[in-house]
Amino acid sequence: MTHQKTDTQWWQEAVVYQVYPRSFQDSNGDGIGDLTGIIQRLDYLKKLGISAIWLSPVYRSPNDDNGYDISDYEQIMTEFGTMADMERLIQEAQKREIRIIMDLVVNHTSDEHQWFIDSRSSKENPYRDFYVWRKGVNGGGPNDLESTFLGPAWKLDETTGEYYLHLFSEKQPDLNWENPNVRDAIYDMMNFWINKGIGGFRMDVIDLVGKIPDQKITGNGPKLHDYLQEMNAKTFGGKNLLTVGETWGATPEIAKQYSDPKRNELSMVFQFEHVGLDEEPGKSKWDLRPLQIAELKEVFAKWQTEIGDQGWNSLFWNNHDLPRIVSRWGNDKAYRVQSAKMLAILLHMLKGTPYIYQGEEIGMTNRVIHDITEVEDIESKNMYADRIQKGYGKKDILASINVKGRDNARTPMQWDNSENAGFTTGTPWLAVNENYDKINVEQALADNDSIFYTYQKLIDLRKNYPLIIWGSFELLEETATDIFAYYRHYQGATWLVVCNFSDQEQVFSLEKTVTETILSNTEKHYSQLVDTILEPYEAFVVAISN
């Protein structure tokens, strides 16, 4: 079943909300968020206006990498609840016209998955080829491939004297996608979930499944797109489901391969080019430099124009792996509300499907830590140990973790100003941000001028104006460096989006007549735009006469 681009898919008009279940809402006082807690908060998400929830993994897992190490794809993690709770979540969400998008982690499993237990038991076991096993070379690993979590990507297994591949933690052995039995087992599991009524899949590091480790090819291997087309045909193809691939190595050209409807692969991809703009080129995410707004404009404009109408893009600032955007590129002190609204307006007026990460819609901030003992995240801990060994100063390492560590996104959701921010009656698994008494959902809902209502309005506009979904994008080149301004054009109508991406006043000038103010994060009304003084982080959307 192929779709022409004139066909609208529900996910092209949707806004997706990511829930990180461990940190969203605890219903039983054990300090860990759960499925019943999510059900209790569905009316809040309905009020926000979202169409789908991307649920971070809730499958059975020993939690070496917070659920991204799965030991059973068809069972629910005990602390999150039961399969009955999961089925109830799908049904309760459906009643509110919200679909559940499952996180599909099929590059690797947990080393506690039965497949791997069998695979490592002997070279003759039928499951041996479910994983990537190789003989060592000269007393070491098969080659010098590195794990994303630092150290070698090969682990010697004493039982058979061979090495298995793990591109992430050594408790996350990589599946061998070249084995058709592996692929069939994965498709059966996907159909198990599709039959439960889910709305689609977010696919974790899906660009790695075509790896050829012997040639040190990890991302974008030669068979990757064959595998995705096969997956499409055997699972979600023609079923009106949202599929989004996490593809760190994607360029616009590669993104079109994934998301061109004629190719029958995925709905869209997450691409991360903008995410690395505050890193020193060629170094790691921990080596920081200030964001250059000119570079951000260039990257966004490239993705907006080059994907065009051939593929489909996703739009995001935050997820469970990224720091809070208002702390990262906004100003979480003097201009928290203003800069959070500006970031929302800038992103949601672009073409593509926007994703909101829990707490983003109330302007939650990074939580500053003072010692490594306060860190839960395996990636941050590994980096800390590695850099201490290499002689980096403790203060510098903690500064990097405070800016970029994954725990920033994972602190519990701030619901109200009661103890533990209304997240739990017990001891939270990760400390709540100290600012919950001022930044919380209850406060946001009570304030008509809050960040929440800007997000609600942006979602509502997307539902009512095809221009936001289908319009073409044009960057305004002749502006001050820190002004990010662009047009959206559609069927003779033009909207102008202007964002002051700085804490200084800026002058913006344009000889055009404003016919309507669509949205603004100030009290201003716009009629003409010649020599307009923009306040710090001011943002507005206006219709202009052509």
Coordinates of C-alpha atoms in Angstrom, one line a residue:
M1 CA 0.0 0.0 0.0
T2 CA 1.7 3.2 -1.1
H3 CA 0.6 6.7 -0.1
Q4 CA 0.9 9.7 -2.4
K5 CA 2.0 12.8 -0.5
T6 CA -1.5 14.3 -1.1
D7 CA -2.8 11.6 1.3
T8 CA -2.7 12.9 4.8
Q9 CA -1.6 10.6 7.5
W10 CA -2.8 11.2 11.1
W11 CA 0.8 11.5 12.3
Q12 CA 1.5 14.4 10.0
E13 CA -1.0 16.5 11.9
A14 CA -0.1 15.1 15.3
V15 CA 1.9 16.3 18.2
V16 CA 3.6 13.5 20.2
Y17 CA 4.3 13.6 23.9
Q18 CA 7.1 11.5 25.3
V19 CA 6.5 9.8 28.6
Y20 CA 9.5 8.4 30.6
P21 CA 7.4 6.1 32.8
R22 CA 9.9 5.8 35.6
S23 CA 9.7 9.6 36.3
F24 CA 6.1 10.5 35.2
Q25 CA 3.7 9.5 38.0
D26 CA 4.0 6.9 40.8
S27 CA 0.7 5.4 41.9
N28 CA 1.8 3.0 44.6
G29 CA 4.4 4.9 46.7
D30 CA 7.5 2.8 45.7
G31 CA 9.2 5.9 44.3
I32 CA 9.0 4.7 40.7
G33 CA 6.5 5.9 38.1
D34 CA 4.2 3.3 36.7
L35 CA 1.5 2.6 34.1
T36 CA -1.4 3.3 36.5
G37 CA 0.2 6.6 37.2
I38 CA 0.2 7.4 33.5
I39 CA -3.5 6.5 33.3
Q40 CA -4.2 8.9 36.2
R41 CA -2.7 11.7 34.1
L42 CA -4.3 11.1 30.7
D43 CA -6.9 13.9 31.2
Y44 CA -4.0 16.3 31.7
L45 CA -2.5 15.2 28.4
K46 CA -5.9 15.4 26.7
K47 CA -6.1 19.0 27.9
L48 CA -2.7 19.8 26.4
G49 CA -4.1 18.4 23.1
I50 CA -1.5 15.8 22.1
S51 CA -2.5 12.9 19.7
A52 CA 0.0 10.3 20.8
I53 CA 2.2 9.2 23.7
W54 CA 5.7 7.8 22.9
L55 CA 6.3 5.5 25.9
S56 CA 9.9 4.8 26.8
P57 CA 10.4 1.1 27.3
V58 CA 8.1 -0.6 29.8
Y59 CA 9.2 -4.2 28.9
R60 CA 10.7 -6.6 31.4
S61 CA 14.3 -5.5 32.0
P62 CA 17.1 -5.7 34.6
N63 CA 17.5 -1.9 34.2
D64 CA 21.2 -1.7 33.4
D65 CA 20.3 1.1 30.9
N66 CA 16.9 2.1 32.3
G67 CA 14.8 -0.3 30.3
Y68 CA 16.7 -0.1 27.1
D69 CA 18.1 -3.6 28.0
I70 CA 15.1 -5.9 27.4
S71 CA 14.9 -9.4 28.9
D72 CA 11.3 -10.1 27.7
Y73 CA 9.6 -8.1 25.0
E74 CA 6.1 -9.6 25.8
Q75 CA 6.1 -8.9 29.6
I76 CA 5.9 -5.7 31.5
M77 CA 8.6 -4.5 33.9
T78 CA 7.3 -5.5 37.4
E79 CA 7.7 -2.1 38.9
F80 CA 5.7 -0.5 36.1
G81 CA 2.7 -2.9 36.6
T82 CA 1.2 -5.8 34.6
M83 CA 0.1 -6.5 31.1
A84 CA -3.4 -5.8 32.2
D85 CA -2.3 -2.3 33.2
M86 CA -0.7 -1.9 29.8
E87 CA -3.9 -3.0 28.0
R88 CA -5.9 -0.6 30.2
L89 CA -3.5 2.3 29.3
I90 CA -4.0 1.6 25.6
Q91 CA -7.8 1.5 26.0
E92 CA -8.0 4.6 28.3
A93 CA -5.8 6.6 25.9
Q94 CA -7.9 5.5 23.0
K95 CA -11.0 6.9 24.7
R96 CA -9.3 10.2 24.7
E97 CA -8.2 9.9 21.1
I98 CA -4.6 9.4 22.2
R99 CA -2.5 6.6 20.6
I100 CA 0.4 4.8 22.4
I101 CA 3.7 4.5 20.5
M102 CA 5.9 1.7 21.9
D103 CA 9.7 2.1 22.1
L104 CA 11.1 -0.7 20.0
V105 CA 14.6 -1.7 21.1
V106 CA 15.8 -4.4 18.6
N107 CA 19.4 -3.6 17.9
H108 CA 20.2 -5.4 21.2
T109 CA 18.6 -7.2 24.1
S110 CA 19.6 -7.7 27.7
D111 CA 22.1 -10.4 28.5
E112 CA 19.3 -11.8 30.7
H113 CA 17.0 -12.4 27.7
Q114 CA 16.4 -16.1 27.2
W115 CA 17.7 -15.9 23.7
F116 CA 21.1 -14.7 25.0
I117 CA 21.1 -17.2 27.9
D118 CA 20.7 -20.0 25.3
S119 CA 23.1 -18.3 22.8
R120 CA 26.0 -18.2 25.2
S121 CA 25.4 -21.7 26.6
S122 CA 27.2 -23.5 23.7
K123 CA 28.4 -22.9 20.1
E124 CA 25.9 -25.6 19.0
N125 CA 22.8 -24.0 20.6
P126 CA 20.1 -23.1 18.0
Y127 CA 20.1 -19.5 19.4
R128 CA 23.9 -19.2 19.0
D129 CA 23.4 -17.2 15.8
F130 CA 20.9 -14.8 17.3
Y131 CA 23.9 -12.7 18.5
V132 CA 27.2 -11.6 17.0
W133 CA 30.0 -14.0 18.1
R134 CA 33.6 -13.9 16.9
K135 CA 36.9 -15.5 17.8
G136 CA 39.5 -13.3 19.4
V137 CA 42.7 -12.2 17.6
N138 CA 46.2 -12.3 19.2
G139 CA 44.8 -12.6 22.7
G140 CA 42.4 -9.7 22.3
G141 CA 39.0 -8.8 20.8
P142 CA 38.2 -9.4 17.1
N143 CA 38.9 -5.8 16.3
D144 CA 39.0 -2.3 17.9
L145 CA 35.4 -1.3 17.6
E146 CA 34.4 0.9 20.6
S147 CA 31.2 0.9 22.6
T148 CA 29.1 4.0 22.8
F149 CA 29.4 3.8 26.6
L150 CA 33.2 3.8 26.3
G151 CA 35.6 0.8 26.2
P152 CA 35.7 -2.1 23.7
A153 CA 32.5 -3.2 22.0
W154 CA 33.6 -6.9 22.3
K155 CA 33.3 -8.9 25.5
L156 CA 34.9 -12.3 26.1
D157 CA 32.5 -14.9 27.3
E158 CA 34.2 -17.6 29.3
T159 CA 31.8 -20.4 28.5
T160 CA 32.7 -20.8 24.9
G161 CA 35.8 -18.7 24.8
E162 CA 34.4 -16.4 22.1
Y163 CA 33.6 -12.7 22.1
Y164 CA 30.1 -11.2 21.7
L165 CA 29.4 -7.7 20.3
H166 CA 27.8 -5.0 22.4
L167 CA 27.7 -1.5 20.9
F168 CA 26.3 -0.2 24.2
S169 CA 26.7 -1.7 27.7
E170 CA 28.2 -5.2 28.0
K171 CA 24.8 -6.2 29.4
Q172 CA 23.3 -5.2 26.0
P173 CA 24.5 -7.9 23.5
D174 CA 23.8 -6.9 19.8
L175 CA 21.3 -9.1 17.9
N176 CA 22.5 -10.6 14.6
W177 CA 20.1 -9.1 12.0
E178 CA 21.7 -11.1 9.2
N179 CA 20.0 -14.2 10.7
P180 CA 16.4 -14.4 9.2
N181 CA 15.2 -16.2 12.3
V182 CA 16.1 -13.1 14.4
R183 CA 14.2 -10.9 12.1
D184 CA 11.1 -13.2 12.1
A185 CA 11.2 -13.4 15.9
I186 CA 11.2 -9.6 16.0
Y187 CA 8.4 -9.2 13.5
D188 CA 6.3 -11.7 15.5
M189 CA 6.9 -9.6 18.6
M190 CA 6.0 -6.4 16.8
N191 CA 2.7 -8.0 15.6
F192 CA 2.0 -9.1 19.2
W193 CA 1.9 -5.4 20.1
I194 CA 0.2 -4.2 17.0
N195 CA -2.6 -6.6 17.8
K196 CA -3.0 -5.0 21.2
G197 CA -4.0 -1.8 19.5
I198 CA -0.9 0.4 19.8
G199 CA -0.4 3.4 17.5
G200 CA 3.1 2.6 16.3
F201 CA 6.8 2.3 17.2
R202 CA 9.7 4.6 18.0
M203 CA 12.7 2.6 16.9
D204 CA 15.8 2.9 19.1
V205 CA 19.1 3.2 17.2
I206 CA 17.5 1.5 14.3
D207 CA 20.3 2.7 11.9
L208 CA 22.7 0.2 13.6
V209 CA 20.8 -3.0 12.7
G210 CA 22.5 -3.3 9.3
K211 CA 26.0 -3.4 11.0
I212 CA 28.9 -5.3 9.6
P213 CA 31.2 -5.4 12.6
D214 CA 34.0 -7.3 10.8
Q215 CA 34.3 -4.2 8.5
K216 CA 33.7 -1.9 11.5
I217 CA 30.5 -0.6 9.8
T218 CA 27.9 0.2 12.5
G219 CA 25.5 2.8 11.2
N220 CA 23.8 2.8 7.8
G221 CA 25.0 -0.7 6.8
P222 CA 24.3 -1.9 3.2
K223 CA 21.3 -4.0 4.1
L224 CA 19.6 -1.6 6.5
H225 CA 16.9 -0.4 4.1
D226 CA 16.2 -4.0 2.9
Y227 CA 15.6 -4.9 6.5
L228 CA 13.3 -2.0 7.1
Q229 CA 11.3 -2.7 3.9
E230 CA 10.9 -6.3 5.0
M231 CA 9.8 -5.2 8.5
N232 CA 7.3 -2.8 6.9
A233 CA 5.8 -5.6 4.8
K234 CA 5.6 -8.1 7.6
T235 CA 4.4 -5.8 10.4
F236 CA 3.1 -2.2 10.3
G237 CA 2.8 -1.7 6.5
G238 CA -0.7 -0.4 5.5
K239 CA -1.9 -0.2 9.1
N240 CA -1.9 3.6 9.6
L241 CA 0.8 3.4 12.3
L242 CA 3.4 6.0 13.2
T243 CA 7.0 4.7 12.9
V244 CA 9.9 6.9 13.8
G245 CA 13.5 5.8 13.6
E246 CA 16.3 7.1 15.9
T247 CA 19.0 7.7 13.3
W248 CA 22.1 9.5 14.7
G249 CA 23.9 9.3 11.4
A250 CA 21.1 10.5 9.1
T251 CA 21.6 13.3 6.5
P252 CA 18.6 14.8 4.6
E253 CA 19.3 12.4 1.7
I254 CA 19.3 9.4 4.0
A255 CA 16.2 10.6 5.9
K256 CA 14.4 10.7 2.6
Q257 CA 15.3 7.1 2.0
Y258 CA 13.7 6.2 5.3
S259 CA 10.6 8.3 5.0
D260 CA 9.7 8.6 1.3
P261 CA 6.2 6.9 1.3
K262 CA 7.1 5.2 -2.0
R263 CA 9.9 3.2 -0.4
N264 CA 7.6 1.6 2.3
E265 CA 10.0 2.0 5.2
L266 CA 9.2 4.4 8.1
S267 CA 7.0 7.5 8.7
M268 CA 9.9 9.7 9.7
V269 CA 13.2 9.7 11.5
F270 CA 14.7 11.5 14.5
Q271 CA 17.9 13.2 13.2
F272 CA 20.3 14.9 15.6
E273 CA 22.4 17.3 13.6
H274 CA 21.2 20.3 15.7
V275 CA 21.8 18.4 18.9
G276 CA 25.6 18.5 18.5
L277 CA 25.9 22.2 17.9
D278 CA 27.1 23.0 21.5
E279 CA 29.9 20.5 21.3
E280 CA 33.4 21.1 20.2
P281 CA 33.7 19.6 16.6
G282 CA 35.3 16.2 16.5
K283 CA 35.1 15.8 20.3
S284 CA 32.5 14.2 22.5
K285 CA 29.1 15.6 23.8
W286 CA 30.9 16.4 27.0
D287 CA 33.3 18.9 25.4
L288 CA 31.2 22.1 25.4
R289 CA 31.1 25.3 23.4
P290 CA 28.5 28.0 23.2
L291 CA 25.7 27.5 20.7
Q292 CA 26.0 29.6 17.5
I293 CA 22.6 30.8 16.4
A294 CA 23.8 31.1 12.8
E295 CA 24.7 27.4 12.8
L296 CA 21.3 26.4 14.3
K297 CA 19.5 28.4 11.6
E298 CA 21.6 26.8 8.9
V299 CA 20.9 23.2 10.2
F300 CA 17.2 23.8 10.6
A301 CA 16.8 25.5 7.2
K302 CA 18.7 22.6 5.6
W303 CA 16.4 20.0 7.0
Q304 CA 13.3 22.0 6.3
T305 CA 14.1 22.6 2.6
E306 CA 16.0 19.4 1.6
I307 CA 13.5 16.9 2.8
G308 CA 10.8 18.9 1.0
D309 CA 7.7 17.0 0.2
Q310 CA 9.5 13.7 -0.5
G311 CA 10.0 12.6 3.1
W312 CA 8.9 13.6 6.5
N313 CA 10.8 15.2 9.5
S314 CA 10.4 15.1 13.2
L315 CA 10.9 18.2 15.4
F316 CA 12.3 18.1 18.9
W317 CA 14.4 19.9 21.5
N318 CA 14.3 17.3 24.3
N319 CA 14.1 13.6 25.0
H320 CA 15.1 11.2 27.8
D321 CA 18.7 11.4 26.6
L322 CA 19.0 15.2 26.3
P323 CA 19.2 18.1 28.8
R324 CA 16.3 20.4 29.4
I325 CA 16.2 22.9 26.5
V326 CA 15.3 25.9 28.6
S327 CA 18.5 25.3 30.6
R328 CA 20.5 24.4 27.6
W329 CA 19.7 27.1 25.0
G330 CA 17.2 29.3 26.7
N331 CA 17.7 31.1 30.0
D332 CA 16.3 29.3 33.0
K333 CA 16.9 32.2 35.4
A334 CA 15.7 35.7 34.5
Y335 CA 13.8 34.7 31.3
R336 CA 12.7 31.1 31.9
V337 CA 9.1 31.6 30.8
Q338 CA 9.9 33.9 27.9
S339 CA 12.7 31.8 26.5
A340 CA 10.7 28.5 26.9
K341 CA 7.8 30.0 24.9
M342 CA 10.2 31.3 22.3
L343 CA 11.8 27.8 21.9
A344 CA 8.3 26.3 21.6
I345 CA 7.1 28.7 19.0
L346 CA 10.3 28.4 16.9
L347 CA 10.0 24.6 16.8
H348 CA 6.3 24.1 16.5
M349 CA 5.9 26.4 13.6
L350 CA 8.3 24.3 11.5
K351 CA 7.2 21.6 9.1
G352 CA 7.3 18.1 10.6
T353 CA 5.8 16.2 13.5
P354 CA 6.7 17.9 16.9
Y355 CA 7.6 15.9 20.0
I356 CA 7.2 17.3 23.5
Y357 CA 9.2 15.7 26.3
Q358 CA 7.4 15.4 29.7
G359 CA 7.8 18.6 31.7
E360 CA 9.0 20.7 28.6
E361 CA 5.4 22.1 28.4
I362 CA 5.8 23.7 31.9
G363 CA 9.5 24.7 31.4
M364 CA 11.2 22.2 33.7
T365 CA 14.9 22.9 34.1
N366 CA 18.1 20.9 34.6
R367 CA 18.9 19.9 38.1
V368 CA 22.4 20.9 39.3
I369 CA 24.4 18.2 41.1
H370 CA 27.5 18.7 43.3
D371 CA 28.9 15.2 43.5
I372 CA 29.0 12.0 41.4
T373 CA 27.1 10.1 44.1
E374 CA 24.0 12.1 43.0
V375 CA 24.2 10.6 39.5
E376 CA 22.1 7.6 38.3
D377 CA 22.9 7.6 34.6
I378 CA 25.3 4.9 33.4
E379 CA 26.7 7.0 30.6
S380 CA 27.5 9.9 33.0
K381 CA 29.1 7.5 35.5
N382 CA 31.2 5.9 32.9
M383 CA 32.4 9.2 31.6
Y384 CA 33.2 10.4 35.1
A385 CA 35.4 7.3 35.9
D386 CA 37.1 7.6 32.5
R387 CA 37.9 11.3 32.8
I388 CA 39.1 11.0 36.5
Q389 CA 41.5 8.3 35.2
K390 CA 42.7 10.6 32.4
G391 CA 43.4 13.4 34.9
Y392 CA 40.5 15.8 34.3
G393 CA 39.5 18.0 37.2
K394 CA 36.4 16.8 39.2
K395 CA 34.9 20.3 38.9
D396 CA 35.2 20.3 35.1
I397 CA 33.7 16.8 34.8
L398 CA 30.7 17.7 37.0
A399 CA 30.2 20.9 35.0
S400 CA 29.9 18.8 31.8
I401 CA 27.4 16.4 33.5
N402 CA 25.3 19.4 34.7
V403 CA 25.1 20.7 31.2
K404 CA 24.7 17.5 29.2
G405 CA 24.0 14.5 31.6
R406 CA 20.9 12.4 30.9
D407 CA 19.6 12.6 34.4
N408 CA 18.6 16.2 33.7
A409 CA 15.7 14.9 31.6
R410 CA 14.9 12.1 34.1
T411 CA 14.1 14.0 37.3
P412 CA 10.5 13.3 38.4
M413 CA 7.7 15.2 36.7
Q414 CA 6.7 18.2 38.8
W415 CA 2.9 18.1 39.3
D416 CA 2.3 20.4 42.3
N417 CA 4.1 21.9 45.3
S418 CA 3.4 19.1 47.8
E419 CA 6.2 16.9 48.9
N420 CA 8.2 15.2 46.0
A421 CA 6.2 17.5 43.6
G422 CA 3.2 15.1 43.7
F423 CA 5.2 12.5 41.9
T424 CA 5.3 9.9 44.7
T425 CA 4.3 9.5 48.4
G426 CA 7.5 7.4 48.8
T427 CA 11.2 8.2 48.2
P428 CA 11.7 9.0 44.5
W429 CA 14.2 6.9 42.6
L430 CA 15.9 10.1 41.4
A431 CA 15.8 13.3 43.4
V432 CA 13.2 15.8 42.4
N433 CA 14.4 19.2 41.2
E434 CA 14.4 21.7 44.1
N435 CA 12.5 24.3 42.1
Y436 CA 9.3 22.2 42.1
D437 CA 7.5 24.6 44.4
K438 CA 7.6 27.3 41.7
I439 CA 7.6 25.1 38.5
N440 CA 4.8 22.6 38.5
V441 CA 1.7 21.6 36.5
E442 CA -0.8 23.0 39.1
Q443 CA 0.8 26.4 39.0
A444 CA 1.0 26.3 35.1
L445 CA -2.7 25.4 34.8
A446 CA -3.7 28.2 37.1
D447 CA -1.8 30.9 35.2
N448 CA -3.4 31.8 31.9
D449 CA -0.1 33.2 30.7
S450 CA 2.0 30.1 31.5
I451 CA 4.2 28.1 29.1
F452 CA 1.6 25.3 29.2
Y453 CA -1.0 27.4 27.4
T454 CA 1.5 28.4 24.7
Y455 CA 2.1 24.7 24.0
Q456 CA -1.7 24.1 24.0
K457 CA -2.2 27.0 21.5
L458 CA 0.6 25.7 19.2
I459 CA -1.0 22.2 19.2
D460 CA -4.4 23.8 18.5
L461 CA -3.1 25.9 15.6
R462 CA -1.5 22.8 14.0
K463 CA -4.9 21.1 14.1
N464 CA -6.6 24.0 12.4
Y465 CA -4.1 25.5 9.9
P466 CA -2.9 23.3 7.0
L467 CA -0.2 25.9 6.4
I468 CA 1.7 24.7 9.5
I469 CA 1.6 21.1 8.2
W470 CA 2.1 21.5 4.5
G471 CA 3.5 25.0 3.9
S472 CA 7.0 25.5 2.5
F473 CA 9.8 27.0 4.5
E474 CA 11.9 30.1 3.7
L475 CA 14.6 31.4 6.1
L476 CA 14.9 35.2 6.4
E477 CA 18.6 35.7 5.7
E478 CA 18.9 39.5 6.3
T479 CA 18.4 39.6 10.1
A480 CA 20.6 40.2 13.1
T481 CA 22.5 37.0 13.9
D482 CA 20.5 36.2 17.0
I483 CA 17.2 36.6 15.3
F484 CA 15.8 33.4 13.9
A485 CA 13.0 34.4 11.4
Y486 CA 11.3 32.4 8.7
Y487 CA 8.3 32.3 6.4
R488 CA 5.8 29.5 5.9
H489 CA 4.0 29.7 2.5
Y490 CA 0.9 27.8 1.6
Q491 CA -1.7 28.3 -1.1
G492 CA -1.2 32.0 -1.4
A493 CA -1.0 32.6 2.4
T494 CA 2.2 33.6 4.2
W495 CA 3.0 33.5 7.9
L496 CA 6.1 35.0 9.4
V497 CA 7.7 33.6 12.5
V498 CA 10.2 35.8 14.3
C499 CA 12.3 34.7 17.4
N500 CA 14.8 36.7 19.3
F501 CA 17.2 33.9 20.4
S502 CA 19.1 36.0 22.9
D503 CA 18.8 37.8 26.2
Q504 CA 19.5 41.2 24.5
E505 CA 17.1 43.5 22.7
Q506 CA 17.3 43.2 19.0
V507 CA 16.1 45.3 16.1
F508 CA 14.0 43.6 13.4
S509 CA 12.9 45.4 10.3
L510 CA 10.7 44.2 7.4
E511 CA 8.6 46.3 5.0
K512 CA 5.5 44.1 5.1
T513 CA 1.9 44.7 6.3
V514 CA 0.7 42.4 9.1
T515 CA -2.9 41.3 8.6
E516 CA -3.2 39.2 11.8
T517 CA -1.2 38.4 14.9
I518 CA -1.5 34.6 15.3
L519 CA 0.6 34.1 18.5
S520 CA 3.1 36.0 20.6
N521 CA 4.9 35.5 23.9
T522 CA 4.4 39.2 24.8
E523 CA 1.4 41.5 25.2
K524 CA 2.2 43.3 21.9
H525 CA 0.0 43.6 18.9
Y526 CA 1.9 43.8 15.6
S527 CA 0.7 46.0 12.7
Q528 CA 3.9 47.0 10.9
L529 CA 7.4 45.6 11.4
V530 CA 9.7 48.4 10.4
D531 CA 12.4 49.0 13.1
T532 CA 10.6 46.7 15.7
I533 CA 12.5 46.5 18.9
L534 CA 12.4 42.9 20.1
E535 CA 12.6 42.2 23.8
P536 CA 14.9 39.4 25.1
Y537 CA 13.5 36.1 23.8
E538 CA 10.5 37.7 22.2
A539 CA 8.7 35.5 19.7
F540 CA 5.7 36.1 17.5
V541 CA 3.8 34.6 14.5
V542 CA 1.9 36.9 12.2
A543 CA 0.1 36.6 8.9
I544 CA 1.4 39.0 6.3
S545 CA -0.2 40.3 3.1
N546 CA 1.7 39.3 0.0

